Short mmCIF file of C-alpha atoms and ligand atoms in Angstrom, two decimals:
data_model
loop_
_atom_site.label_atom_id
_atom_site.label_comp_id
_atom_site.label_asym_id
_atom_site.label_seq_id
_atom_site.Cartn_x
_atom_site.Cartn_y
_atom_site.Cartn_z
CA MET J 29 -123.08 -87.89 29.46
CA ASN J 30 -122.64 -90.71 27.04
CA LYS J 31 -122.85 -89.95 23.35
CA LEU J 32 -126.02 -91.87 22.50
CA PRO J 33 -128.58 -89.73 24.44
CA ILE J 34 -126.98 -86.55 23.04
CA ALA J 35 -127.40 -87.89 19.50
CA PHE J 36 -131.05 -88.69 20.35
CA LEU J 37 -131.54 -85.20 21.73
CA PHE J 38 -130.24 -83.67 18.47
CA LEU J 39 -132.32 -86.04 16.39
CA SER J 40 -135.54 -85.26 18.17
CA LEU J 41 -134.74 -81.53 18.12
CA ALA J 42 -134.24 -81.79 14.37
CA GLN J 43 -137.58 -83.58 14.07
CA VAL J 44 -139.36 -80.93 16.12
CA LEU J 45 -137.73 -78.16 14.08
CA SER J 46 -138.55 -79.76 10.75
CA ALA J 47 -142.17 -80.15 11.83
CA ALA J 48 -142.46 -76.49 12.83
CA PRO J 49 -145.12 -75.00 10.57
CA THR J 50 -143.56 -71.57 10.03
CA GLY J 51 -141.93 -71.29 6.64
CA HIS J 52 -142.40 -71.95 2.96
CA TRP J 53 -143.94 -75.34 2.07
CA LEU J 54 -143.86 -76.48 -1.52
CA ALA J 55 -145.78 -79.21 -3.38
CA LYS J 56 -144.34 -80.06 -6.78
CA GLN J 57 -146.25 -82.25 -9.18
CA THR J 58 -144.35 -83.46 -12.24
CA LEU J 59 -146.50 -84.10 -15.28
CA PRO J 60 -145.77 -86.97 -17.67
CA ASP J 61 -144.13 -84.54 -20.11
CA GLY J 62 -141.76 -83.19 -17.44
CA GLN J 63 -143.71 -79.98 -16.72
CA THR J 64 -144.20 -79.15 -13.07
CA ARG J 65 -147.15 -77.65 -11.20
CA GLU J 66 -146.33 -75.93 -7.96
CA THR J 67 -148.56 -75.15 -5.02
CA SER J 68 -146.99 -73.17 -2.16
CA LEU J 69 -148.02 -72.51 1.39
CA TRP J 70 -146.34 -69.72 3.29
CA LEU J 71 -147.19 -70.32 6.94
CA LYS J 72 -146.65 -68.55 10.23
CA ALA J 73 -147.37 -70.32 13.51
CA ASP J 74 -148.20 -68.26 16.58
CA GLY J 75 -149.24 -70.47 19.49
CA ASP J 76 -152.14 -72.49 18.15
CA THR J 77 -152.93 -69.91 15.44
CA LEU J 78 -151.84 -70.31 11.85
CA THR J 79 -151.71 -67.48 9.33
CA GLY J 80 -150.19 -67.10 5.88
CA TYR J 81 -151.20 -67.59 2.27
CA MET J 82 -151.34 -70.09 -0.57
CA THR J 83 -150.35 -69.78 -4.21
CA ALA J 84 -151.58 -72.34 -6.74
CA PRO J 85 -151.63 -72.73 -10.53
CA ASN J 86 -154.22 -70.48 -12.20
CA GLN J 87 -154.99 -68.61 -8.99
CA ASP J 88 -153.87 -65.41 -7.32
CA ALA J 89 -152.32 -65.75 -3.88
CA ALA J 90 -155.04 -66.25 -1.25
CA ALA J 91 -154.87 -65.65 2.50
CA LEU J 92 -155.57 -68.38 5.05
CA SER J 93 -158.43 -67.70 7.42
CA ASN J 94 -159.36 -69.41 10.65
CA GLY J 95 -155.99 -71.25 10.72
CA LYS J 96 -155.47 -73.57 13.70
CA ILE J 97 -152.68 -75.82 14.93
CA ASN J 98 -153.49 -78.81 17.08
CA GLY J 99 -150.40 -80.93 17.76
CA ASN J 100 -149.36 -82.28 14.39
CA ASP J 101 -152.64 -81.31 12.75
CA ILE J 102 -153.56 -78.04 11.09
CA SER J 103 -156.75 -76.70 9.58
CA PHE J 104 -157.59 -73.53 7.71
CA SER J 105 -160.00 -72.11 5.17
CA ILE J 106 -159.49 -70.03 2.08
CA VAL J 107 -162.23 -67.76 0.82
CA ARG J 108 -161.94 -66.90 -2.86
CA ASP J 109 -164.03 -64.82 -5.20
CA TYR J 110 -165.28 -67.48 -7.64
CA TYR J 111 -166.55 -65.51 -10.64
CA GLY J 112 -168.54 -63.13 -8.48
CA GLU J 113 -169.55 -65.63 -5.80
CA GLU J 114 -167.74 -66.10 -2.52
CA ARG J 115 -166.44 -69.67 -2.29
CA LYS J 116 -164.94 -71.09 0.91
CA THR J 117 -162.67 -74.13 0.79
CA ASP J 118 -161.67 -75.98 3.96
CA TYR J 119 -158.28 -77.64 4.23
CA THR J 120 -156.87 -79.98 6.86
CA GLY J 121 -153.31 -81.21 7.10
CA THR J 122 -150.91 -83.31 9.14
CA PHE J 123 -147.20 -82.89 9.77
CA GLU J 124 -145.49 -86.25 9.57
CA ASN J 125 -141.78 -87.04 9.33
CA ASP J 126 -140.36 -84.00 7.60
CA GLY J 127 -143.38 -83.21 5.42
CA LEU J 128 -146.90 -81.86 5.49
CA THR J 129 -149.78 -83.78 3.94
CA LEU J 130 -152.61 -81.49 2.98
CA HIS J 131 -156.08 -82.82 2.24
CA MET J 132 -157.32 -80.51 -0.46
CA PRO J 133 -160.13 -80.53 -3.01
CA GLY J 134 -159.10 -82.48 -6.10
CA PHE J 135 -158.31 -81.03 -9.52
CA GLY J 136 -161.54 -80.16 -11.35
CA GLY J 137 -163.61 -80.97 -8.26
CA ARG J 138 -162.56 -84.64 -8.29
CA GLY J 139 -162.84 -85.74 -4.65
CA VAL J 140 -160.27 -84.96 -2.01
CA ARG J 141 -156.62 -85.18 -2.91
CA ASN J 142 -153.75 -85.67 -0.47
CA THR J 143 -150.89 -83.43 -1.46
CA SER J 144 -147.43 -83.74 0.04
CA PHE J 145 -145.56 -80.56 0.85
CA LYS J 146 -141.89 -80.24 1.76
CA GLN J 147 -140.52 -77.39 3.78
CA VAL J 148 -138.10 -75.37 1.66
CA SER J 149 -137.46 -72.56 4.13
CA THR J 150 -138.26 -71.73 7.75
CA ASP J 151 -138.46 -67.99 7.11
CA PRO J 152 -141.77 -66.43 8.13
CA PRO J 153 -143.92 -65.27 5.19
CA GLY J 154 -143.39 -61.81 3.74
CA PRO J 155 -146.31 -59.75 2.47
CA MET J 156 -148.77 -61.70 0.30
CA PRO J 157 -148.12 -61.05 -3.41
CA ALA J 158 -150.64 -58.65 -4.96
CA PRO J 159 -153.03 -60.15 -7.54
CA GLU J 160 -151.60 -60.14 -11.05
CA PRO J 161 -152.95 -57.22 -13.10
CA LYS J 162 -155.86 -58.34 -15.28
CA ILE J 163 -156.94 -57.41 -18.79
CA SER J 164 -160.42 -55.94 -19.15
CA LEU J 165 -161.79 -56.51 -22.62
CA PRO J 166 -164.53 -54.24 -23.99
CA PRO J 167 -167.81 -56.09 -24.64
CA ALA J 168 -167.63 -57.87 -27.98
CA ALA J 169 -170.09 -57.58 -30.85
CA ASP J 170 -172.25 -60.67 -31.32
CA VAL J 171 -170.48 -63.36 -33.34
CA PRO J 172 -172.62 -64.61 -36.24
CA SER J 173 -173.76 -68.23 -36.04
CA ASN J 174 -171.56 -70.78 -37.81
CA GLY J 175 -174.66 -72.77 -38.81
CA LEU J 176 -173.30 -75.98 -37.24
CA ALA J 177 -174.63 -78.42 -34.63
CA LYS J 178 -178.29 -78.29 -35.66
CA THR J 179 -178.69 -81.22 -33.30
CA PRO J 180 -176.53 -81.82 -30.18
CA PRO J 181 -173.02 -83.00 -31.13
CA MET J 182 -172.40 -86.74 -30.77
CA GLY J 183 -169.09 -88.52 -30.54
CA TRP J 184 -166.37 -89.31 -28.02
CA ASN J 185 -163.94 -87.30 -25.89
CA SER J 186 -160.69 -88.57 -24.40
CA TRP J 187 -160.67 -86.87 -20.99
CA ASN J 188 -162.98 -88.92 -18.73
CA LYS J 189 -161.10 -92.15 -19.38
CA PHE J 190 -157.65 -91.28 -20.69
CA ALA J 191 -156.96 -87.79 -19.25
CA ARG J 192 -153.26 -87.02 -19.91
CA ARG J 193 -152.65 -90.46 -21.41
CA VAL J 194 -154.42 -89.55 -24.65
CA SER J 195 -152.29 -90.24 -27.72
CA ASP J 196 -152.43 -90.63 -31.49
CA LYS J 197 -152.75 -94.39 -30.91
CA VAL J 198 -155.68 -94.05 -28.50
CA VAL J 199 -157.48 -91.72 -30.92
CA ARG J 200 -156.97 -94.01 -33.92
CA GLU J 201 -158.06 -97.08 -31.96
CA THR J 202 -161.14 -95.23 -30.75
CA ALA J 203 -162.07 -94.21 -34.28
CA ASP J 204 -161.60 -97.81 -35.47
CA ALA J 205 -163.83 -99.02 -32.65
CA MET J 206 -166.52 -96.44 -33.42
CA VAL J 207 -166.74 -97.68 -37.00
CA LYS J 208 -166.75 -101.34 -35.99
CA ASN J 209 -169.15 -101.20 -33.07
CA GLY J 210 -171.89 -99.26 -34.87
CA MET J 211 -171.39 -95.94 -33.11
CA LYS J 212 -170.55 -94.11 -36.30
CA ASP J 213 -173.72 -95.40 -37.95
CA ALA J 214 -175.70 -94.40 -34.86
CA GLY J 215 -174.49 -90.79 -35.26
CA TYR J 216 -171.42 -90.59 -33.00
CA ILE J 217 -169.25 -88.64 -35.41
CA TYR J 218 -166.79 -86.49 -33.42
CA VAL J 219 -163.59 -88.03 -32.08
CA ASN J 220 -162.41 -85.34 -29.70
CA ILE J 221 -158.94 -84.98 -28.24
CA ASP J 222 -159.14 -83.19 -24.89
CA ASP J 223 -156.27 -81.66 -22.93
CA ALA J 224 -152.65 -82.90 -23.05
CA TRP J 225 -151.97 -83.03 -26.81
CA GLN J 226 -150.02 -79.74 -26.89
CA GLY J 227 -146.30 -79.26 -27.22
CA THR J 228 -144.46 -75.96 -27.52
CA ARG J 229 -144.72 -73.15 -30.06
CA ASP J 230 -142.18 -72.76 -32.86
CA ALA J 231 -140.20 -69.56 -33.48
CA GLN J 232 -143.17 -68.06 -35.37
CA GLY J 233 -145.50 -68.87 -32.50
CA ASN J 234 -147.23 -71.78 -34.24
CA ILE J 235 -148.56 -74.35 -31.80
CA ARG J 236 -147.13 -77.85 -32.16
CA ALA J 237 -148.38 -81.13 -30.78
CA ASN J 238 -146.30 -83.05 -28.23
CA GLU J 239 -144.52 -86.35 -28.89
CA LYS J 240 -147.71 -88.35 -28.28
CA PHE J 241 -149.11 -86.84 -31.50
CA PRO J 242 -146.39 -87.06 -34.16
CA ASP J 243 -148.55 -85.69 -37.00
CA MET J 244 -151.91 -84.04 -36.32
CA LYS J 245 -152.71 -83.53 -39.99
CA ALA J 246 -152.14 -87.20 -40.72
CA LEU J 247 -154.28 -88.12 -37.72
CA ALA J 248 -157.10 -85.87 -38.96
CA GLN J 249 -156.85 -87.47 -42.39
CA TYR J 250 -157.08 -90.90 -40.81
CA ILE J 251 -160.20 -89.91 -38.86
CA HIS J 252 -161.77 -88.27 -41.92
CA GLY J 253 -160.96 -91.37 -43.95
CA LYS J 254 -163.20 -93.32 -41.56
CA GLY J 255 -166.08 -90.94 -42.24
CA LEU J 256 -165.66 -89.35 -38.79
CA LYS J 257 -164.71 -85.84 -37.63
CA ILE J 258 -161.97 -84.76 -35.28
CA GLY J 259 -161.99 -82.35 -32.34
CA ILE J 260 -159.29 -80.65 -30.34
CA TYR J 261 -158.95 -78.64 -27.12
CA SER J 262 -157.41 -75.31 -26.10
CA SER J 263 -157.83 -72.44 -23.65
CA PRO J 264 -158.30 -68.66 -23.85
CA GLY J 265 -155.61 -68.50 -21.17
CA PRO J 266 -151.85 -68.99 -21.47
CA LYS J 267 -152.11 -72.52 -20.04
CA THR J 268 -154.78 -75.20 -20.14
CA CYS J 269 -156.24 -76.85 -17.05
CA ALA J 270 -153.58 -79.57 -17.20
CA ASN J 271 -150.93 -76.86 -17.68
CA TYR J 272 -150.27 -77.28 -21.39
CA GLU J 273 -149.94 -74.43 -23.88
CA GLY J 274 -153.14 -72.33 -24.28
CA SER J 275 -154.20 -69.96 -27.08
CA PHE J 276 -153.82 -66.65 -25.20
CA GLN J 277 -152.70 -63.99 -27.74
CA HIS J 278 -152.50 -66.65 -30.44
CA GLU J 279 -156.25 -67.02 -31.06
CA GLU J 280 -156.32 -66.34 -34.80
CA GLN J 281 -153.07 -68.16 -35.41
CA ASP J 282 -154.28 -71.25 -33.54
CA ALA J 283 -157.68 -71.23 -35.24
CA LYS J 284 -155.87 -71.20 -38.60
CA THR J 285 -153.49 -73.96 -37.49
CA PHE J 286 -156.41 -76.11 -36.32
CA ALA J 287 -158.20 -75.49 -39.64
CA SER J 288 -155.03 -76.39 -41.58
CA TRP J 289 -154.82 -79.68 -39.68
CA GLY J 290 -158.44 -80.44 -40.60
CA ILE J 291 -159.97 -79.96 -37.15
CA ASP J 292 -163.79 -79.92 -37.01
CA TYR J 293 -164.52 -79.17 -33.33
CA ILE J 294 -162.82 -77.25 -30.55
CA LYS J 295 -163.43 -77.32 -26.80
CA TYR J 296 -162.15 -74.07 -25.33
CA ASP J 297 -161.52 -74.32 -21.60
CA TRP J 298 -161.21 -71.23 -19.38
CA CYS J 299 -158.79 -72.31 -16.59
CA SER J 300 -155.71 -70.06 -16.57
CA ALA J 301 -157.59 -67.32 -18.42
CA SER J 302 -158.67 -66.19 -14.96
CA ARG J 303 -155.05 -65.19 -14.33
CA VAL J 304 -154.91 -62.85 -17.29
CA TYR J 305 -158.47 -61.60 -17.77
CA ASP J 306 -160.80 -59.93 -15.33
CA TYR J 307 -163.62 -62.48 -15.30
CA HIS J 308 -166.19 -60.01 -16.61
CA SER J 309 -164.19 -60.22 -19.85
CA MET J 310 -165.05 -63.91 -20.22
CA PRO J 311 -167.71 -63.47 -22.93
CA ALA J 312 -165.40 -61.16 -24.92
CA ALA J 313 -162.49 -63.61 -24.57
CA TYR J 314 -164.73 -66.37 -25.93
CA ALA J 315 -165.95 -64.09 -28.73
CA LYS J 316 -162.32 -63.63 -29.80
CA MET J 317 -161.98 -67.34 -30.57
CA GLY J 318 -165.54 -67.43 -31.95
CA GLU J 319 -164.54 -64.79 -34.54
CA ALA J 320 -161.20 -66.46 -35.19
CA LEU J 321 -162.91 -69.78 -35.93
CA LEU J 322 -165.33 -68.10 -38.34
CA HIS J 323 -162.34 -66.74 -40.26
CA SER J 324 -160.29 -69.93 -40.06
CA GLY J 325 -161.49 -71.17 -43.42
CA ARG J 326 -163.08 -74.32 -41.98
CA PRO J 327 -166.43 -75.05 -40.30
CA ILE J 328 -165.50 -75.78 -36.67
CA VAL J 329 -167.99 -76.58 -33.90
CA TYR J 330 -167.27 -74.31 -30.92
CA SER J 331 -167.65 -75.77 -27.43
CA LEU J 332 -167.31 -73.41 -24.45
CA CYS J 333 -165.98 -74.94 -21.27
CA GLN J 334 -166.21 -72.57 -18.34
CA TYR J 335 -168.08 -74.67 -15.81
CA GLY J 336 -171.37 -72.78 -16.21
CA VAL J 337 -170.17 -69.68 -14.37
CA LEU J 338 -171.47 -66.19 -15.19
CA LYS J 339 -174.68 -67.67 -16.62
CA SER J 340 -173.04 -68.86 -19.83
CA GLU J 341 -176.42 -70.01 -21.15
CA GLN J 342 -177.33 -66.35 -21.56
CA TRP J 343 -174.34 -65.41 -23.75
CA GLY J 344 -172.85 -68.66 -25.06
CA ALA J 345 -174.61 -68.48 -28.42
CA LYS J 346 -173.82 -64.76 -28.83
CA VAL J 347 -170.08 -65.39 -28.71
CA GLY J 348 -170.41 -68.00 -31.46
CA GLY J 349 -170.71 -71.03 -29.15
CA ASN J 350 -172.56 -74.14 -30.27
CA LEU J 351 -172.54 -75.49 -26.73
CA TRP J 352 -171.49 -74.31 -23.30
CA ARG J 353 -170.83 -76.21 -20.11
CA THR J 354 -173.47 -75.66 -17.45
CA THR J 355 -171.65 -77.23 -14.47
CA GLY J 356 -168.32 -78.22 -12.98
CA ASP J 357 -166.67 -81.48 -14.05
CA ILE J 358 -168.71 -84.66 -14.01
CA ARG J 359 -167.34 -87.69 -12.12
CA ASP J 360 -168.15 -91.33 -12.65
CA SER J 361 -170.51 -91.61 -9.69
CA TRP J 362 -174.25 -91.59 -9.12
CA GLU J 363 -173.91 -88.55 -6.82
CA SER J 364 -172.09 -86.46 -9.40
CA MET J 365 -174.14 -87.52 -12.42
CA SER J 366 -177.53 -87.25 -10.73
CA HIS J 367 -176.71 -83.91 -9.10
CA ILE J 368 -175.60 -82.44 -12.43
CA GLY J 369 -178.40 -84.01 -14.46
CA PHE J 370 -181.36 -83.44 -12.16
CA ASP J 371 -180.48 -80.48 -9.95
CA GLN J 372 -178.45 -78.23 -12.19
CA GLN J 373 -180.33 -78.32 -15.51
CA PHE J 374 -184.00 -77.86 -14.77
CA ASP J 375 -184.20 -74.14 -15.55
CA LEU J 376 -181.98 -74.13 -18.64
CA ALA J 377 -184.41 -75.41 -21.29
CA PRO J 378 -185.20 -71.97 -22.77
CA TYR J 379 -181.57 -71.54 -23.87
CA ALA J 380 -181.20 -74.76 -25.90
CA GLY J 381 -182.12 -75.06 -29.55
CA PRO J 382 -180.73 -76.00 -32.96
CA GLY J 383 -177.15 -74.72 -33.14
CA HIS J 384 -176.79 -73.85 -29.44
CA TRP J 385 -176.93 -76.34 -26.58
CA ASN J 386 -176.52 -76.56 -22.83
CA ASP J 387 -173.71 -78.98 -22.00
CA PRO J 388 -174.00 -80.88 -18.70
CA ASP J 389 -170.58 -82.47 -19.49
CA MET J 390 -169.48 -85.64 -21.18
CA LEU J 391 -170.82 -89.12 -20.58
CA GLU J 392 -169.30 -91.44 -17.98
CA ILE J 393 -171.21 -94.48 -19.30
CA GLY J 394 -168.93 -97.52 -19.15
CA ASN J 395 -166.23 -96.10 -16.88
CA GLY J 396 -167.16 -98.46 -14.06
CA GLY J 397 -168.29 -96.19 -11.23
CA MET J 398 -172.04 -96.65 -11.72
CA THR J 399 -174.38 -99.59 -12.21
CA THR J 400 -175.95 -100.44 -15.57
CA THR J 401 -179.25 -99.11 -14.21
CA GLU J 402 -177.55 -95.82 -13.32
CA TYR J 403 -175.86 -95.59 -16.71
CA ARG J 404 -179.28 -96.06 -18.35
CA THR J 405 -180.52 -93.15 -16.26
CA HIS J 406 -177.48 -91.11 -17.40
CA MET J 407 -178.21 -91.81 -21.09
CA SER J 408 -181.95 -91.18 -20.68
CA LEU J 409 -181.51 -87.92 -18.83
CA TRP J 410 -178.86 -86.55 -21.19
CA SER J 411 -181.09 -87.40 -24.17
CA LEU J 412 -184.08 -85.69 -22.59
CA LEU J 413 -181.84 -82.69 -21.90
CA ALA J 414 -180.82 -82.47 -25.58
CA ALA J 415 -177.27 -82.71 -24.27
CA PRO J 416 -174.23 -83.45 -26.37
CA LEU J 417 -173.70 -87.23 -26.34
CA LEU J 418 -169.93 -87.52 -26.05
CA ALA J 419 -168.98 -90.97 -24.83
CA GLY J 420 -166.12 -90.83 -22.36
CA ASN J 421 -165.13 -94.48 -21.98
CA ASP J 422 -162.60 -96.85 -23.56
CA LEU J 423 -164.49 -97.83 -26.70
CA SER J 424 -161.94 -100.45 -27.69
CA ASN J 425 -162.89 -102.46 -24.61
CA ALA J 426 -166.55 -101.68 -23.97
CA SER J 427 -168.85 -104.46 -22.78
CA PRO J 428 -172.03 -105.45 -24.68
CA ASP J 429 -174.17 -103.99 -21.84
CA ILE J 430 -172.50 -100.62 -22.23
CA MET J 431 -172.69 -100.68 -26.02
CA GLU J 432 -176.38 -101.47 -25.79
CA ILE J 433 -176.87 -98.31 -23.76
CA LEU J 434 -174.81 -96.08 -26.04
CA LEU J 435 -176.39 -97.56 -29.17
CA ASN J 436 -180.06 -97.37 -28.20
CA LYS J 437 -181.32 -95.78 -31.40
CA GLU J 438 -184.75 -94.91 -30.06
CA ILE J 439 -183.12 -92.91 -27.27
CA ILE J 440 -180.54 -91.32 -29.55
CA ALA J 441 -183.50 -90.18 -31.67
CA ILE J 442 -184.89 -88.35 -28.62
CA ASP J 443 -181.58 -86.56 -28.08
CA GLN J 444 -181.33 -85.70 -31.76
CA ASP J 445 -184.95 -84.67 -32.26
CA PRO J 446 -184.91 -81.86 -34.86
CA LEU J 447 -187.20 -79.62 -32.80
CA GLY J 448 -184.31 -79.28 -30.35
CA LYS J 449 -186.47 -78.66 -27.28
CA GLN J 450 -184.75 -79.54 -24.02
CA ALA J 451 -186.84 -81.38 -21.41
CA THR J 452 -188.18 -79.71 -18.30
CA ARG J 453 -189.01 -81.31 -14.99
CA VAL J 454 -192.80 -81.55 -15.05
CA SER J 455 -193.27 -83.09 -11.61
CA LYS J 456 -191.28 -83.92 -8.50
CA ASP J 457 -192.47 -85.92 -5.55
CA GLY J 458 -189.51 -86.46 -3.24
CA ASP J 459 -187.11 -88.74 -5.08
CA LEU J 460 -189.53 -89.34 -7.94
CA GLU J 461 -189.22 -87.02 -10.91
CA VAL J 462 -190.88 -86.83 -14.29
CA TRP J 463 -189.13 -85.00 -17.11
CA ALA J 464 -190.62 -84.43 -20.56
CA ARG J 465 -189.73 -82.85 -23.87
CA PRO J 466 -191.90 -82.23 -26.90
CA LEU J 467 -190.78 -83.90 -30.12
CA LYS J 468 -191.29 -83.05 -33.76
CA GLY J 469 -194.65 -84.44 -34.89
CA GLY J 470 -196.54 -83.88 -31.63
CA ALA J 471 -195.21 -86.73 -29.48
CA TYR J 472 -193.43 -86.35 -26.13
CA ALA J 473 -190.45 -88.12 -24.63
CA VAL J 474 -191.17 -88.72 -20.97
CA GLY J 475 -188.71 -89.98 -18.36
CA LEU J 476 -190.05 -91.44 -15.11
CA PHE J 477 -187.11 -91.36 -12.71
CA ASN J 478 -186.59 -92.83 -9.26
CA ARG J 479 -183.66 -91.21 -7.44
CA GLY J 480 -184.49 -93.06 -4.23
CA ALA J 481 -182.87 -96.08 -2.59
CA SER J 482 -185.84 -98.49 -3.09
CA PRO J 483 -188.05 -99.37 -6.05
CA ALA J 484 -191.08 -97.10 -6.48
CA LYS J 485 -194.09 -96.54 -8.70
CA VAL J 486 -193.71 -93.33 -10.70
CA THR J 487 -196.65 -91.68 -12.46
CA ALA J 488 -196.58 -89.27 -15.38
CA ARG J 489 -199.83 -87.33 -15.63
CA TRP J 490 -200.80 -86.19 -19.12
CA SER J 491 -202.03 -82.88 -17.72
CA ASP J 492 -198.46 -82.15 -16.54
CA ILE J 493 -197.27 -82.30 -20.14
CA SER J 494 -200.26 -80.48 -21.65
CA LEU J 495 -201.75 -83.66 -23.12
CA HIS J 496 -205.42 -84.57 -22.97
CA GLY J 497 -207.24 -87.81 -23.64
CA SER J 498 -205.54 -91.00 -24.62
CA ALA J 499 -202.06 -91.51 -25.98
CA ARG J 500 -199.99 -94.44 -27.23
CA VAL J 501 -197.04 -95.27 -24.99
CA ARG J 502 -193.82 -96.95 -26.14
CA ASP J 503 -191.05 -98.09 -23.78
CA LEU J 504 -187.74 -97.00 -25.31
CA TRP J 505 -185.52 -99.31 -23.23
CA LYS J 506 -187.66 -102.41 -23.74
CA HIS J 507 -188.42 -101.41 -27.36
CA GLU J 508 -192.03 -102.36 -26.73
CA SER J 509 -195.37 -100.71 -27.34
CA LEU J 510 -197.41 -100.59 -24.15
CA GLY J 511 -200.79 -99.68 -25.67
CA GLU J 512 -202.90 -96.62 -24.93
CA SER J 513 -203.08 -94.78 -21.64
CA THR J 514 -205.66 -92.20 -20.67
CA GLU J 515 -204.81 -89.32 -18.38
CA ALA J 516 -201.62 -90.85 -17.00
CA PHE J 517 -199.00 -93.58 -17.22
CA SER J 518 -197.42 -95.35 -14.24
CA SER J 519 -194.40 -97.59 -14.06
CA ASP J 520 -192.50 -99.51 -11.37
CA VAL J 521 -189.01 -98.03 -11.47
CA PRO J 522 -185.97 -99.54 -9.75
CA SER J 523 -183.80 -97.54 -7.37
CA HIS J 524 -181.72 -95.01 -9.40
CA GLY J 525 -183.54 -96.19 -12.51
CA VAL J 526 -185.77 -94.83 -15.22
CA THR J 527 -188.64 -95.80 -17.47
CA LEU J 528 -188.29 -93.77 -20.64
CA VAL J 529 -191.30 -93.66 -22.90
CA LYS J 530 -192.45 -91.96 -26.06
CA VAL J 531 -196.01 -90.75 -25.76
CA GLN J 532 -197.94 -90.15 -28.98
CA PRO J 533 -201.37 -88.50 -28.61
CA SER J 534 -204.09 -90.60 -30.29
CA ARG J 535 -205.89 -88.77 -33.05
C1 LIG V 27 -161.31 -79.06 -17.12
C2 LIG V 27 -162.53 -79.44 -17.96
C3 LIG V 27 -162.51 -80.93 -18.20
C4 LIG V 27 -161.23 -81.32 -18.91
C5 LIG V 27 -160.02 -80.85 -18.10
C6 LIG V 27 -158.74 -81.04 -18.88
O1 LIG V 27 -161.35 -79.60 -15.84
O2 LIG V 27 -163.71 -79.04 -17.34
O3 LIG V 27 -163.64 -81.33 -18.98
O4 LIG V 27 -161.22 -80.75 -20.19
O5 LIG V 27 -160.12 -79.48 -17.77
O6 LIG V 27 -157.63 -80.53 -18.23
#
């Protein structure tokens, strides 16, 4: 036999072997600061059946179910206990060259992500590692109110646009922009740094910022010097969602550090806490930081971020929270925003009020994934919902259209109404929805929404909002009084659009 075919035979054998699923497959993601996140698949192929387990950051090992091999393709599901609810995730993957590409749900629910795995061993999997032992905290006593956030917090947060790229420079430029473009005067006061500011702890356990933030205290002074306030981010777990240092077992120390830097707001994000705490301990874990903030020596707004699990609206205020997330992460799309805003908030109104707010997540206005009409709907709905108005775009480069939406003072006044009553959905007819909230002084804010694909006439009936007789109607986007209406008000609303009006009963 000549040498060439033999070489081919070995080559193709090597390819077949390297594509054999059995073994340990590893995906390593290196973060900008050099940290790595590892997801592992331990697989065993048996004919066309695939078994094994997966380990991923912030999760216990989980067994594959329904695993199948079809040529170079695989598919399997993983069923996890998601805070008391069974949640099934489906995965598909393809072996190509010497790797495995797995299509898996993105970080924080952001679409589907393709993750590349390399085979690091061909040994069949051993027994699946047992779940890490969890801490059970006793129920905590109610944390007294800090007296802050009498109206929903307004400001900016770095995550939606800058994610891990947030830096001292970005924060300063944002603050400068907020002063210049009128946002500060319109009430957007908090400049909030989200995840990815943290460095390591010093020998005494004090948290330090990473190299992107050379001097947090100086940054806070800069922000305060502009007449603004500054927010920061941490986690009750050992690591944050982006795998930076969390506050686990350093709660009081971190609260004091934040206070010493001059921090005015903290977003406290669950993530890896699920590795260390049994999830029933979530309220007590949040109460720990709630207490720590009260004793930090500085008034600090407390924002709970735990994706709305375990009915946070029912205990968020008791653990000292001024706001609590009611859903998973928002994305810059009509589907995400409208699903969160319309479908996931309608029964939460009883829990909102001065000092304690439902948080349907930060604004995506201006990030480019929705039309101007859709962004107007976003702003209108969030204001009706008495939601925090935290812009999430690049304010140094925002277009006039976008600024006009964020700076609509008549709509901001709805969000900030001192009565603090969150809107309810008062009627729904297919894609057409009317939402209304009572305002101080007897008026109502009424949103006539069209979620459908074509323009439609939407009608708000006074009887649906407990109004009788005639009322003066003012269009808050057109800034125009529309005269008096008796019994009802109708408007032609574009697809995905809104007509937002203030309705004042005539006396
Ligand atoms: C979670 C939160 C987001 C953001 C990221 C940061 O996904 O829900 O709002 O804070 O973590 O890692």
